[in-house]
Amino acid sequence: MILRPVVTELEVHDIRFPTSERLDGSDAMNPDPDYSAAYVVLRTNAPVAGGPDTPDGPDSAVAEGHGFVFTIGRGNDVTAAAIRSLRPHVVGRPAPYTATQLAALHRDLTHDSQLRWLGPEKGVMHMAAGAVVNAAWDLAATYAAKPLWQFLADMSPEELVELVDFRYLTDALTRDEALAILRAAEPGRAERAARLRERGYPAYTTSPGWLGYTDEKMIKLAQEAVADGFGQIKLKIGADLDEDLRRMRLAREAVGPGVRIAVDANQRWDVPEALRWMRALAPYQPHWIEEPTSPDDVLGHAAIRAGQPVKVATGEHVANRVVFKQLLQAGAVDFVQIDAARVAGVNENLAILLLAAKHGLPVCPHAGGVGLCELVQHLSMFDFVAVSGSWDDRVIEYVDHLHEHFTDPAVVEAGRYRAPAAPGFSARMRPASIAAYRYPDGPEWRGRVPSTPHTTSATEHPATTERTAPTTARTTGGNP
Ligand SMILES: [Mg+2]
């Protein structure tokens, strides 16, 4: 008799990239992000089955699962501690490979009777649970020798609904309704998977739109994005209306009428301010306004959607499936922006994909940061093959940033994400990168002084969390 393998260790790393040193991307409100990952490795005593070869050499003879929470620097240690607190649920547990086992792990992690007090189901503890859940999915998909999107898309509708925690959802989505959505998509799965492998999944780029770029740089990057095959770009806005009107006009002239321009306020406004701003920008036909106000303000989003003509997108900071449910019930959004590392992992994102499918709303994931493109591409691809069955009006965000640290980096060509073929969740960082950027003792951090809080500007300007320095990432010293 073969004993079932178990998880033998939960290993946590505080990994930070010193991207704040040379930001040329720009967000006047957030001058100092150090893109970071509270990174978890589940080790097992199971033999590798079809596991990926890493460029740093075969790193283990046993199966592993990798996952992470993305943060922007300070607080990464808090998140790492939260992940460690989940160790008793995982170490010694049989390695979860099936839908039933992955569902049980997700429920154990999100319903710990004492840790749940810290949320419930929101914030650091919930994100930590998501990292461990995602690591378990990486382990299971790797063991099955399939990329995660395919591993999910090969599950039966019955297995997939088993993965979802329907508690708090059944007034909006029942198990039977979810089953009907998945069964309706079942006949077309093979054809769509073939089309996905052949054509890739639509992407858009945020690279031209950082708030502090000169007009010349913004125009040049916008034109390059179009030449690279992107049908959509995104501009950061929200600091100064006159400036935004000017940049929007220039961007529209640069890309022409046929390319979509989304705008992103990163939670900057109160509701009346959002209405005033977007009514003024509307003549330039923004494709959507992203995060116009607090991610918790469901009714505020509804008022913004009703009170001005531009479609509303949000979700990268939405804490859980319950708030997504309310955004949909309230008619508050046009685009659902899931994030792979904000909610409790694959299982909760599956619930959100099903909610969006029931409402007929497109899911356009948030990505960028470090590793978010790598993860979330799998969820959109699975949605296309087995849930919504459509990629119309759907795009995954892309930023050309820090991909070199991953063993199976996201690849975007001609404005589309190529479907990953390697087994797993594309979550694995190169061992050399983990060693080099471990905070505070990795070689890349020795002798460096971490950036300090900008308390004055933080008071004047409400915090936002998304920003990127595309060239910074490529020029950060010592990248392997
Ligand atoms: Mg955003």
CSV table of C-alpha atoms in Angstrom, one decimal, residues 2-465:
chain,number,residue,atom,x,y,z
A,2,ILE,CA,1.3,3.5,-0.9
A,3,LEU,CA,1.0,6.0,1.8
A,4,ARG,CA,-0.4,9.3,0.7
A,5,PRO,CA,2.2,12.0,0.7
A,6,VAL,CA,2.0,14.8,3.3
A,7,VAL,CA,3.0,18.4,3.5
A,8,THR,CA,6.2,18.4,5.5
A,9,GLU,CA,7.0,22.1,5.8
A,10,LEU,CA,5.5,25.5,5.3
A,11,GLU,CA,8.4,27.9,4.5
A,12,VAL,CA,7.9,31.7,4.4
A,13,HIS,CA,10.2,34.3,2.8
A,14,ASP,CA,10.0,38.1,3.0
A,15,ILE,CA,11.1,39.1,-0.5
A,16,ARG,CA,11.3,42.8,-1.5
A,17,PHE,CA,12.5,44.5,-4.6
A,18,PRO,CA,14.0,48.0,-4.0
A,19,THR,CA,11.8,49.5,-6.8
A,20,SER,CA,11.3,52.8,-4.9
A,21,GLU,CA,14.9,53.8,-5.6
A,22,ARG,CA,14.5,54.6,-9.2
A,23,LEU,CA,10.8,55.1,-9.9
A,24,ASP,CA,10.3,56.8,-13.1
A,25,GLY,CA,6.7,55.7,-13.1
A,26,SER,CA,4.8,58.0,-11.3
A,27,ASP,CA,2.3,58.5,-8.9
A,28,ALA,CA,2.7,61.7,-7.0
A,29,MET,CA,0.7,60.2,-4.2
A,30,ASN,CA,2.8,57.1,-3.7
A,31,PRO,CA,6.4,57.9,-4.2
A,32,ASP,CA,8.0,54.8,-2.6
A,33,PRO,CA,6.6,51.4,-3.4
A,34,ASP,CA,9.1,48.5,-3.0
A,35,TYR,CA,7.3,45.7,-4.8
A,36,SER,CA,7.3,42.7,-2.5
A,37,ALA,CA,6.1,39.2,-1.9
A,38,ALA,CA,5.3,37.4,1.3
A,39,TYR,CA,6.2,34.1,-0.3
A,40,VAL,CA,5.3,30.6,0.8
A,41,VAL,CA,6.6,27.2,-0.2
A,42,LEU,CA,4.8,24.1,0.8
A,43,ARG,CA,7.2,21.2,0.8
A,44,THR,CA,6.0,17.6,0.7
A,45,ASN,CA,7.5,14.1,0.7
A,46,ALA,CA,5.8,13.3,-2.6
A,47,PRO,CA,7.9,12.6,-5.6
A,48,VAL,CA,7.9,15.2,-8.4
A,49,ALA,CA,5.5,14.2,-11.1
A,50,GLY,CA,6.1,16.2,-14.3
A,51,GLY,CA,7.4,19.1,-12.3
A,52,PRO,CA,8.9,22.1,-14.0
A,53,ASP,CA,12.6,22.4,-14.6
A,54,THR,CA,13.8,25.6,-13.2
A,55,PRO,CA,16.6,27.6,-15.0
A,56,ASP,CA,18.5,27.4,-11.7
A,57,GLY,CA,18.6,23.7,-11.9
A,58,PRO,CA,16.3,21.0,-10.5
A,59,ASP,CA,15.6,22.5,-7.1
A,60,SER,CA,14.0,19.5,-5.5
A,61,ALA,CA,13.3,15.8,-5.8
A,62,VAL,CA,10.0,16.3,-4.0
A,63,ALA,CA,6.8,18.1,-5.1
A,64,GLU,CA,6.4,21.7,-3.9
A,65,GLY,CA,3.7,24.3,-4.0
A,66,HIS,CA,4.5,28.0,-4.3
A,67,GLY,CA,2.3,31.0,-3.6
A,68,PHE,CA,2.5,34.6,-2.3
A,69,VAL,CA,0.8,37.8,-1.2
A,70,PHE,CA,1.8,40.9,-3.2
A,71,THR,CA,2.5,43.9,-1.0
A,72,ILE,CA,4.4,47.2,-1.7
A,73,GLY,CA,7.0,47.0,1.1
A,74,ARG,CA,6.3,47.9,4.7
A,75,GLY,CA,3.9,45.3,6.1
A,76,ASN,CA,5.4,42.5,4.1
A,77,ASP,CA,6.7,41.1,7.4
A,78,VAL,CA,3.2,41.3,8.9
A,79,THR,CA,1.8,39.3,6.0
A,80,ALA,CA,4.6,36.8,6.3
A,81,ALA,CA,3.8,36.3,10.0
A,82,ALA,CA,0.1,35.8,9.1
A,83,ILE,CA,1.1,33.1,6.7
A,84,ARG,CA,3.2,31.4,9.4
A,85,SER,CA,0.2,31.4,11.7
A,86,LEU,CA,-1.5,29.0,9.3
A,87,ARG,CA,1.2,26.4,9.6
A,88,PRO,CA,-0.8,24.0,11.9
A,89,HIS,CA,-3.5,23.7,9.2
A,90,VAL,CA,-1.0,22.6,6.6
A,91,VAL,CA,2.1,20.8,8.0
A,92,GLY,CA,1.4,17.1,8.4
A,93,ARG,CA,-1.7,17.3,6.3
A,94,PRO,CA,-2.0,14.9,3.3
A,95,ALA,CA,-1.0,16.8,0.2
A,96,PRO,CA,-4.3,18.1,-1.3
A,97,TYR,CA,-4.6,17.0,-5.0
A,98,THR,CA,-8.3,16.7,-5.6
A,99,ALA,CA,-11.2,19.2,-5.6
A,100,THR,CA,-12.5,17.7,-2.4
A,101,GLN,CA,-9.2,18.1,-0.7
A,102,LEU,CA,-8.6,21.6,-2.0
A,103,ALA,CA,-12.0,22.6,-0.9
A,104,ALA,CA,-11.4,21.3,2.6
A,105,LEU,CA,-8.1,23.1,2.9
A,106,HIS,CA,-9.7,26.4,1.7
A,107,ARG,CA,-12.5,26.1,4.3
A,108,ASP,CA,-10.1,25.2,7.1
A,109,LEU,CA,-7.9,28.2,6.4
A,110,THR,CA,-10.7,30.8,6.0
A,111,HIS,CA,-12.8,29.5,8.9
A,112,ASP,CA,-10.1,29.0,11.6
A,113,SER,CA,-12.3,29.8,14.7
A,114,GLN,CA,-9.7,32.1,16.3
A,115,LEU,CA,-7.9,33.6,13.3
A,116,ARG,CA,-11.2,34.5,11.7
A,117,TRP,CA,-11.6,37.2,14.4
A,118,LEU,CA,-8.9,39.2,12.6
A,119,GLY,CA,-11.2,39.7,9.5
A,120,PRO,CA,-13.5,38.0,9.1
A,121,GLU,CA,-12.4,37.1,5.5
A,122,LYS,CA,-10.7,40.4,4.8
A,123,GLY,CA,-7.3,42.0,5.2
A,124,VAL,CA,-3.9,40.5,6.0
A,125,MET,CA,-5.1,37.2,7.5
A,126,HIS,CA,-7.4,36.6,4.5
A,127,MET,CA,-4.6,37.4,2.0
A,128,ALA,CA,-2.3,35.0,3.9
A,129,ALA,CA,-4.9,32.3,3.6
A,130,GLY,CA,-5.0,33.1,-0.2
A,131,ALA,CA,-1.3,32.6,-0.5
A,132,VAL,CA,-1.4,29.2,1.1
A,133,VAL,CA,-4.5,28.2,-0.9
A,134,ASN,CA,-2.8,29.3,-4.1
A,135,ALA,CA,0.4,27.4,-3.1
A,136,ALA,CA,-1.7,24.2,-2.7
A,137,TRP,CA,-3.2,24.8,-6.2
A,138,ASP,CA,0.3,25.1,-7.6
A,139,LEU,CA,1.3,21.9,-5.9
A,140,ALA,CA,-1.8,20.0,-7.2
A,141,ALA,CA,-1.6,21.3,-10.8
A,142,THR,CA,2.1,20.6,-10.8
A,143,TYR,CA,1.5,17.1,-9.6
A,144,ALA,CA,-1.2,16.7,-12.3
A,145,ALA,CA,1.4,17.9,-14.8
A,146,LYS,CA,-1.0,20.6,-16.1
A,147,PRO,CA,-0.9,24.4,-16.2
A,148,LEU,CA,-3.4,25.6,-13.6
A,149,TRP,CA,-5.9,27.0,-16.1
A,150,GLN,CA,-6.2,23.6,-17.7
A,151,PHE,CA,-6.2,21.7,-14.4
A,152,LEU,CA,-9.3,23.7,-13.4
A,153,ALA,CA,-10.9,23.5,-16.9
A,154,ASP,CA,-10.5,19.7,-16.8
A,155,MET,CA,-12.6,19.5,-13.6
A,156,SER,CA,-16.3,18.5,-13.9
A,157,PRO,CA,-18.9,21.2,-13.0
A,158,GLU,CA,-19.7,19.1,-9.9
A,159,GLU,CA,-16.1,19.3,-8.8
A,160,LEU,CA,-15.9,23.0,-9.5
A,161,VAL,CA,-18.9,23.9,-7.4
A,162,GLU,CA,-17.6,21.8,-4.6
A,163,LEU,CA,-14.6,24.2,-4.4
A,164,VAL,CA,-16.8,27.3,-3.8
A,165,ASP,CA,-17.8,28.4,-0.3
A,166,PHE,CA,-21.4,29.5,-0.9
A,167,ARG,CA,-21.9,30.9,2.6
A,168,TYR,CA,-23.2,34.5,2.2
A,169,LEU,CA,-23.8,34.0,-1.5
A,170,THR,CA,-27.0,32.1,-1.9
A,171,ASP,CA,-29.2,35.2,-2.1
A,172,ALA,CA,-27.3,36.0,-5.3
A,173,LEU,CA,-25.9,32.7,-6.5
A,174,THR,CA,-27.0,29.2,-5.5
A,175,ARG,CA,-25.0,26.0,-6.0
A,176,ASP,CA,-27.6,24.9,-8.6
A,177,GLU,CA,-27.2,28.2,-10.5
A,178,ALA,CA,-23.5,27.9,-10.5
A,179,LEU,CA,-23.8,24.3,-11.7
A,180,ALA,CA,-26.0,25.4,-14.6
A,181,ILE,CA,-23.5,28.1,-15.6
A,182,LEU,CA,-20.7,25.5,-15.7
A,183,ARG,CA,-22.7,22.9,-17.5
A,184,ALA,CA,-23.7,25.4,-20.1
A,185,ALA,CA,-20.1,26.1,-20.9
A,186,GLU,CA,-19.1,22.4,-20.9
A,187,PRO,CA,-19.7,21.5,-24.5
A,188,GLY,CA,-17.4,24.2,-25.9
A,189,ARG,CA,-14.5,23.6,-23.6
A,190,ALA,CA,-12.2,21.7,-26.0
A,191,GLU,CA,-12.8,24.1,-28.9
A,192,ARG,CA,-12.1,27.2,-26.7
A,193,ALA,CA,-9.0,25.6,-25.1
A,194,ALA,CA,-7.6,25.0,-28.6
A,195,ARG,CA,-8.4,28.6,-29.6
A,196,LEU,CA,-6.8,29.9,-26.5
A,197,ARG,CA,-3.6,27.9,-27.1
A,198,GLU,CA,-3.5,29.2,-30.7
A,199,ARG,CA,-4.4,32.8,-30.2
A,200,GLY,CA,-3.6,33.7,-26.5
A,201,TYR,CA,-5.8,35.9,-24.3
A,202,PRO,CA,-6.3,39.7,-24.8
A,203,ALA,CA,-4.2,42.0,-22.7
A,204,TYR,CA,-3.9,45.8,-22.2
A,205,THR,CA,-1.0,47.8,-20.9
A,206,THR,CA,-0.7,50.4,-18.2
A,207,SER,CA,2.9,51.2,-19.1
A,208,PRO,CA,2.3,54.5,-21.0
A,209,GLY,CA,0.1,56.1,-18.3
A,210,TRP,CA,2.0,56.8,-15.2
A,211,LEU,CA,1.1,60.1,-13.8
A,212,GLY,CA,4.5,61.8,-13.8
A,213,TYR,CA,5.6,61.0,-17.3
A,214,THR,CA,6.2,63.9,-19.6
A,215,ASP,CA,3.8,64.4,-22.4
A,216,GLU,CA,6.4,63.3,-24.9
A,217,LYS,CA,7.1,60.1,-23.0
A,218,MET,CA,3.4,59.3,-22.6
A,219,ILE,CA,2.7,59.8,-26.3
A,220,LYS,CA,5.7,57.8,-27.4
A,221,LEU,CA,4.8,54.8,-25.1
A,222,ALA,CA,1.1,55.0,-26.1
A,223,GLN,CA,2.1,54.8,-29.8
A,224,GLU,CA,4.5,52.0,-29.1
A,225,ALA,CA,1.8,50.1,-27.2
A,226,VAL,CA,-0.5,50.3,-30.2
A,227,ALA,CA,2.3,49.3,-32.5
A,228,ASP,CA,2.9,46.3,-30.2
A,229,GLY,CA,-0.6,45.2,-30.8
A,230,PHE,CA,-2.4,46.4,-27.7
A,231,GLY,CA,-6.0,47.5,-28.3
A,232,GLN,CA,-6.2,49.2,-24.9
A,233,ILE,CA,-4.0,51.4,-22.7
A,234,LYS,CA,-4.6,52.9,-19.3
A,235,LEU,CA,-3.8,56.3,-17.8
A,236,LYS,CA,-3.4,57.1,-14.2
A,237,ILE,CA,-5.5,60.2,-13.3
A,238,GLY,CA,-6.8,62.0,-10.3
A,239,ALA,CA,-4.3,64.5,-9.1
A,240,ASP,CA,-5.3,67.6,-11.2
A,241,LEU,CA,-8.3,67.8,-13.5
A,242,ASP,CA,-6.8,70.3,-16.0
A,243,GLU,CA,-3.7,68.1,-16.3
A,244,ASP,CA,-5.8,65.0,-16.8
A,245,LEU,CA,-7.9,66.7,-19.5
A,246,ARG,CA,-4.7,67.7,-21.3
A,247,ARG,CA,-3.1,64.2,-21.0
A,248,MET,CA,-6.3,62.5,-22.1
A,249,ARG,CA,-6.6,64.7,-25.2
A,250,LEU,CA,-3.0,64.0,-26.1
A,251,ALA,CA,-3.3,60.3,-25.5
A,252,ARG,CA,-6.5,60.2,-27.6
A,253,GLU,CA,-4.7,62.1,-30.5
A,254,ALA,CA,-1.8,59.7,-30.2
A,255,VAL,CA,-3.7,56.4,-30.4
A,256,GLY,CA,-6.7,57.5,-32.5
A,257,PRO,CA,-10.3,56.7,-31.9
A,258,GLY,CA,-10.1,53.0,-32.3
A,259,VAL,CA,-7.9,52.2,-29.3
A,260,ARG,CA,-9.5,52.1,-25.9
A,261,ILE,CA,-8.2,54.3,-23.1
A,262,ALA,CA,-9.1,53.3,-19.6
A,263,VAL,CA,-8.4,55.6,-16.7
A,264,ASP,CA,-7.6,54.7,-13.1
A,265,ALA,CA,-8.0,57.0,-10.0
A,266,ASN,CA,-6.6,54.6,-7.5
A,267,GLN,CA,-9.3,55.4,-4.9
A,268,ARG,CA,-8.5,59.1,-5.0
A,269,TRP,CA,-12.0,60.7,-4.9
A,270,ASP,CA,-15.1,61.1,-2.8
A,271,VAL,CA,-18.3,60.5,-4.8
A,272,PRO,CA,-19.1,64.1,-5.8
A,273,GLU,CA,-15.5,64.6,-6.9
A,274,ALA,CA,-15.6,61.5,-9.0
A,275,LEU,CA,-18.8,62.7,-10.7
A,276,ARG,CA,-17.3,66.1,-11.5
A,277,TRP,CA,-14.1,64.7,-12.8
A,278,MET,CA,-15.6,62.0,-15.0
A,279,ARG,CA,-18.2,64.3,-16.5
A,280,ALA,CA,-15.4,66.5,-17.6
A,281,LEU,CA,-13.3,63.6,-19.1
A,282,ALA,CA,-16.3,61.9,-20.7
A,283,PRO,CA,-15.9,63.7,-24.1
A,284,TYR,CA,-12.6,61.9,-24.6
A,285,GLN,CA,-14.4,58.5,-24.2
A,286,PRO,CA,-12.6,56.8,-21.5
A,287,HIS,CA,-13.2,53.0,-21.7
A,288,TRP,CA,-13.7,52.8,-17.9
A,289,ILE,CA,-13.0,54.7,-14.7
A,290,GLU,CA,-11.1,52.3,-12.3
A,291,GLU,CA,-11.3,52.6,-8.5
A,292,PRO,CA,-12.9,56.0,-8.4
A,293,THR,CA,-13.4,55.8,-4.7
A,294,SER,CA,-13.1,53.5,-1.6
A,295,PRO,CA,-13.2,49.9,-2.6
A,296,ASP,CA,-15.6,49.3,0.4
A,297,ASP,CA,-18.1,51.9,-0.8
A,298,VAL,CA,-20.6,49.8,-2.7
A,299,LEU,CA,-23.3,52.5,-2.8
A,300,GLY,CA,-20.7,55.1,-3.7
A,301,HIS,CA,-19.7,53.1,-6.8
A,302,ALA,CA,-23.4,52.7,-7.7
A,303,ALA,CA,-23.9,56.5,-7.5
A,304,ILE,CA,-20.8,57.1,-9.6
A,305,ARG,CA,-22.0,54.6,-12.2
A,306,ALA,CA,-25.4,56.2,-12.3
A,307,GLY,CA,-24.3,59.8,-12.3
A,308,GLN,CA,-21.8,60.0,-15.2
A,309,PRO,CA,-21.5,58.3,-18.5
A,310,VAL,CA,-18.2,56.4,-18.2
A,311,LYS,CA,-18.3,52.7,-17.2
A,312,VAL,CA,-17.0,51.8,-13.8
A,313,ALA,CA,-14.4,49.1,-12.9
A,314,THR,CA,-13.2,48.0,-9.5
A,315,GLY,CA,-12.0,45.0,-7.6
A,316,GLU,CA,-8.3,44.9,-7.0
A,317,HIS,CA,-8.8,46.0,-3.4
A,318,VAL,CA,-12.2,44.3,-2.9
A,319,ALA,CA,-11.7,42.2,0.2
A,320,ASN,CA,-13.9,39.1,-0.6
A,321,ARG,CA,-16.7,37.5,-2.5
A,322,VAL,CA,-19.4,39.2,-0.3
A,323,VAL,CA,-18.4,42.7,-1.4
A,324,PHE,CA,-18.2,41.6,-5.0
A,325,LYS,CA,-21.7,40.2,-4.6
A,326,GLN,CA,-23.0,43.5,-3.3
A,327,LEU,CA,-21.2,45.5,-6.1
A,328,LEU,CA,-23.1,43.3,-8.6
A,329,GLN,CA,-26.4,43.4,-6.7
A,330,ALA,CA,-26.2,47.2,-6.5
A,331,GLY,CA,-25.5,47.6,-10.2
A,332,ALA,CA,-22.3,49.4,-9.1
A,333,VAL,CA,-19.8,48.1,-11.7
A,334,ASP,CA,-19.5,47.3,-15.4
A,335,PHE,CA,-16.1,45.5,-15.2
A,336,VAL,CA,-15.1,43.1,-12.4
A,337,GLN,CA,-11.4,43.3,-11.6
A,338,ILE,CA,-10.3,40.3,-9.7
A,339,ASP,CA,-6.8,40.1,-8.2
A,340,ALA,CA,-5.2,36.7,-7.7
A,341,ALA,CA,-3.5,37.6,-4.4
A,342,ARG,CA,-6.2,39.7,-2.6
A,343,VAL,CA,-8.9,37.2,-1.7
A,344,ALA,CA,-8.6,33.7,-0.4
A,345,GLY,CA,-7.0,32.2,-3.5
A,346,VAL,CA,-8.3,30.2,-6.4
A,347,ASN,CA,-11.5,29.0,-4.6
A,348,GLU,CA,-12.8,32.4,-3.8
A,349,ASN,CA,-11.9,33.8,-7.2
A,350,LEU,CA,-13.9,30.9,-8.7
A,351,ALA,CA,-16.9,32.2,-6.7
A,352,ILE,CA,-16.3,35.7,-8.1
A,353,LEU,CA,-16.0,34.4,-11.6
A,354,LEU,CA,-19.3,32.6,-11.2
A,355,LEU,CA,-21.0,35.7,-9.7
A,356,ALA,CA,-19.8,37.8,-12.7
A,357,ALA,CA,-20.9,35.2,-15.2
A,358,LYS,CA,-24.4,35.1,-13.6
A,359,HIS,CA,-24.6,38.9,-14.0
A,360,GLY,CA,-23.1,38.7,-17.5
A,361,LEU,CA,-20.3,41.1,-16.6
A,362,PRO,CA,-16.8,40.8,-18.0
A,363,VAL,CA,-13.9,40.1,-15.7
A,364,CYS,CA,-10.8,42.2,-16.4
A,365,PRO,CA,-8.2,41.2,-13.9
A,366,HIS,CA,-5.8,43.5,-12.1
A,367,ALA,CA,-2.1,42.6,-12.6
A,368,GLY,CA,1.3,44.1,-12.5
A,369,GLY,CA,3.2,44.4,-9.2
A,370,VAL,CA,5.3,41.3,-8.8
A,371,GLY,CA,3.9,37.9,-10.0
A,372,LEU,CA,0.3,39.1,-10.4
A,373,CYS,CA,0.4,38.7,-14.2
A,374,GLU,CA,1.8,35.2,-13.8
A,375,LEU,CA,-1.0,34.1,-11.5
A,376,VAL,CA,-4.1,35.9,-12.8
A,377,GLN,CA,-3.7,34.9,-16.4
A,378,HIS,CA,-4.6,31.3,-15.4
A,379,LEU,CA,-7.9,32.5,-13.9
A,380,SER,CA,-9.0,34.4,-17.0
A,381,MET,CA,-8.1,31.6,-19.2
A,382,PHE,CA,-10.0,29.1,-17.1
A,383,ASP,CA,-13.0,31.5,-17.2
A,384,PHE,CA,-12.8,31.6,-21.0
A,385,VAL,CA,-12.7,27.9,-21.4
A,386,ALA,CA,-15.1,26.7,-18.6
A,387,VAL,CA,-17.1,29.5,-17.0
A,388,SER,CA,-18.1,32.6,-19.1
A,389,GLY,CA,-17.0,31.0,-22.3
A,390,SER,CA,-16.2,34.4,-23.7
A,391,TRP,CA,-13.3,36.8,-24.0
A,392,ASP,CA,-15.4,39.6,-25.5
A,393,ASP,CA,-14.8,42.9,-23.7
A,394,ARG,CA,-12.3,41.1,-21.5
A,395,VAL,CA,-8.6,42.0,-21.1
A,396,ILE,CA,-5.9,41.2,-18.5
A,397,GLU,CA,-3.8,44.0,-17.3
A,398,TYR,CA,-0.1,43.7,-18.3
A,399,VAL,CA,3.0,45.6,-17.0
A,400,ASP,CA,6.4,44.6,-18.2
A,401,HIS,CA,7.8,44.3,-14.8
A,402,LEU,CA,9.9,41.8,-12.7
A,403,HIS,CA,8.9,38.8,-14.8
A,404,GLU,CA,12.5,37.7,-15.0
A,405,HIS,CA,12.4,36.5,-11.4
A,406,PHE,CA,9.9,33.7,-12.3
A,407,THR,CA,10.7,30.3,-13.7
A,408,ASP,CA,7.6,30.4,-16.0
A,409,PRO,CA,7.2,34.1,-16.7
A,410,ALA,CA,4.0,35.5,-18.3
A,411,VAL,CA,4.5,36.1,-22.1
A,412,VAL,CA,2.6,38.7,-24.0
A,413,GLU,CA,2.9,38.9,-27.7
A,414,ALA,CA,1.0,41.1,-30.1
A,415,GLY,CA,-1.2,42.3,-27.3
A,416,ARG,CA,-2.2,38.9,-26.0
A,417,TYR,CA,-1.1,36.6,-23.1
A,418,ARG,CA,0.2,33.3,-24.4
A,419,ALA,CA,-1.4,30.4,-22.6
A,420,PRO,CA,1.0,28.9,-20.1
A,421,ALA,CA,2.0,25.3,-21.0
A,422,ALA,CA,4.2,24.4,-18.0
A,423,PRO,CA,2.6,22.6,-15.1
A,424,GLY,CA,1.5,24.6,-12.1
A,425,PHE,CA,0.4,28.2,-11.3
A,426,SER,CA,3.4,30.0,-12.8
A,427,ALA,CA,4.0,31.2,-9.2
A,428,ARG,CA,7.6,30.0,-8.7
A,429,MET,CA,10.3,32.5,-8.2
A,430,ARG,CA,13.8,31.6,-9.1
A,431,PRO,CA,15.7,30.3,-6.1
A,432,ALA,CA,18.5,32.8,-6.9
A,433,SER,CA,16.0,35.7,-6.8
A,434,ILE,CA,14.5,34.5,-3.5
A,435,ALA,CA,18.0,34.4,-2.0
A,436,ALA,CA,19.1,37.7,-3.4
A,437,TYR,CA,16.1,39.8,-2.5
A,438,ARG,CA,15.3,38.3,0.9
A,439,TYR,CA,14.6,41.2,3.3
A,440,PRO,CA,16.5,42.5,5.1
A,441,ASP,CA,19.5,40.2,4.9
A,442,GLY,CA,19.7,39.2,1.2
A,443,PRO,CA,22.7,40.5,-0.7
A,444,GLU,CA,20.6,43.0,-2.6
A,445,TRP,CA,19.5,44.6,0.6
A,446,ARG,CA,22.9,44.8,2.4
A,447,GLY,CA,24.0,48.4,2.6
A,448,ARG,CA,20.6,49.7,1.3
A,449,VAL,CA,18.5,51.9,3.4
A,450,PRO,CA,14.8,51.1,3.0
A,451,SER,CA,12.6,54.0,2.1
A,452,THR,CA,10.8,55.8,5.0
A,453,PRO,CA,7.2,56.8,5.3
A,454,HIS,CA,6.2,60.1,3.7
A,455,THR,CA,3.8,61.1,6.4
A,456,THR,CA,3.0,64.6,5.2
A,457,SER,CA,2.1,63.7,1.7
A,458,ALA,CA,0.2,60.6,3.0
A,459,THR,CA,-2.0,63.0,5.0
A,460,GLU,CA,-2.5,65.3,2.0
A,461,HIS,CA,-3.2,62.5,-0.5
A,462,PRO,CA,-5.3,59.5,0.2
A,463,ALA,CA,-3.3,56.4,-0.3
A,464,THR,CA,-3.4,54.5,-3.5
A,465,THR,CA,-1.7,51.2,-4.1
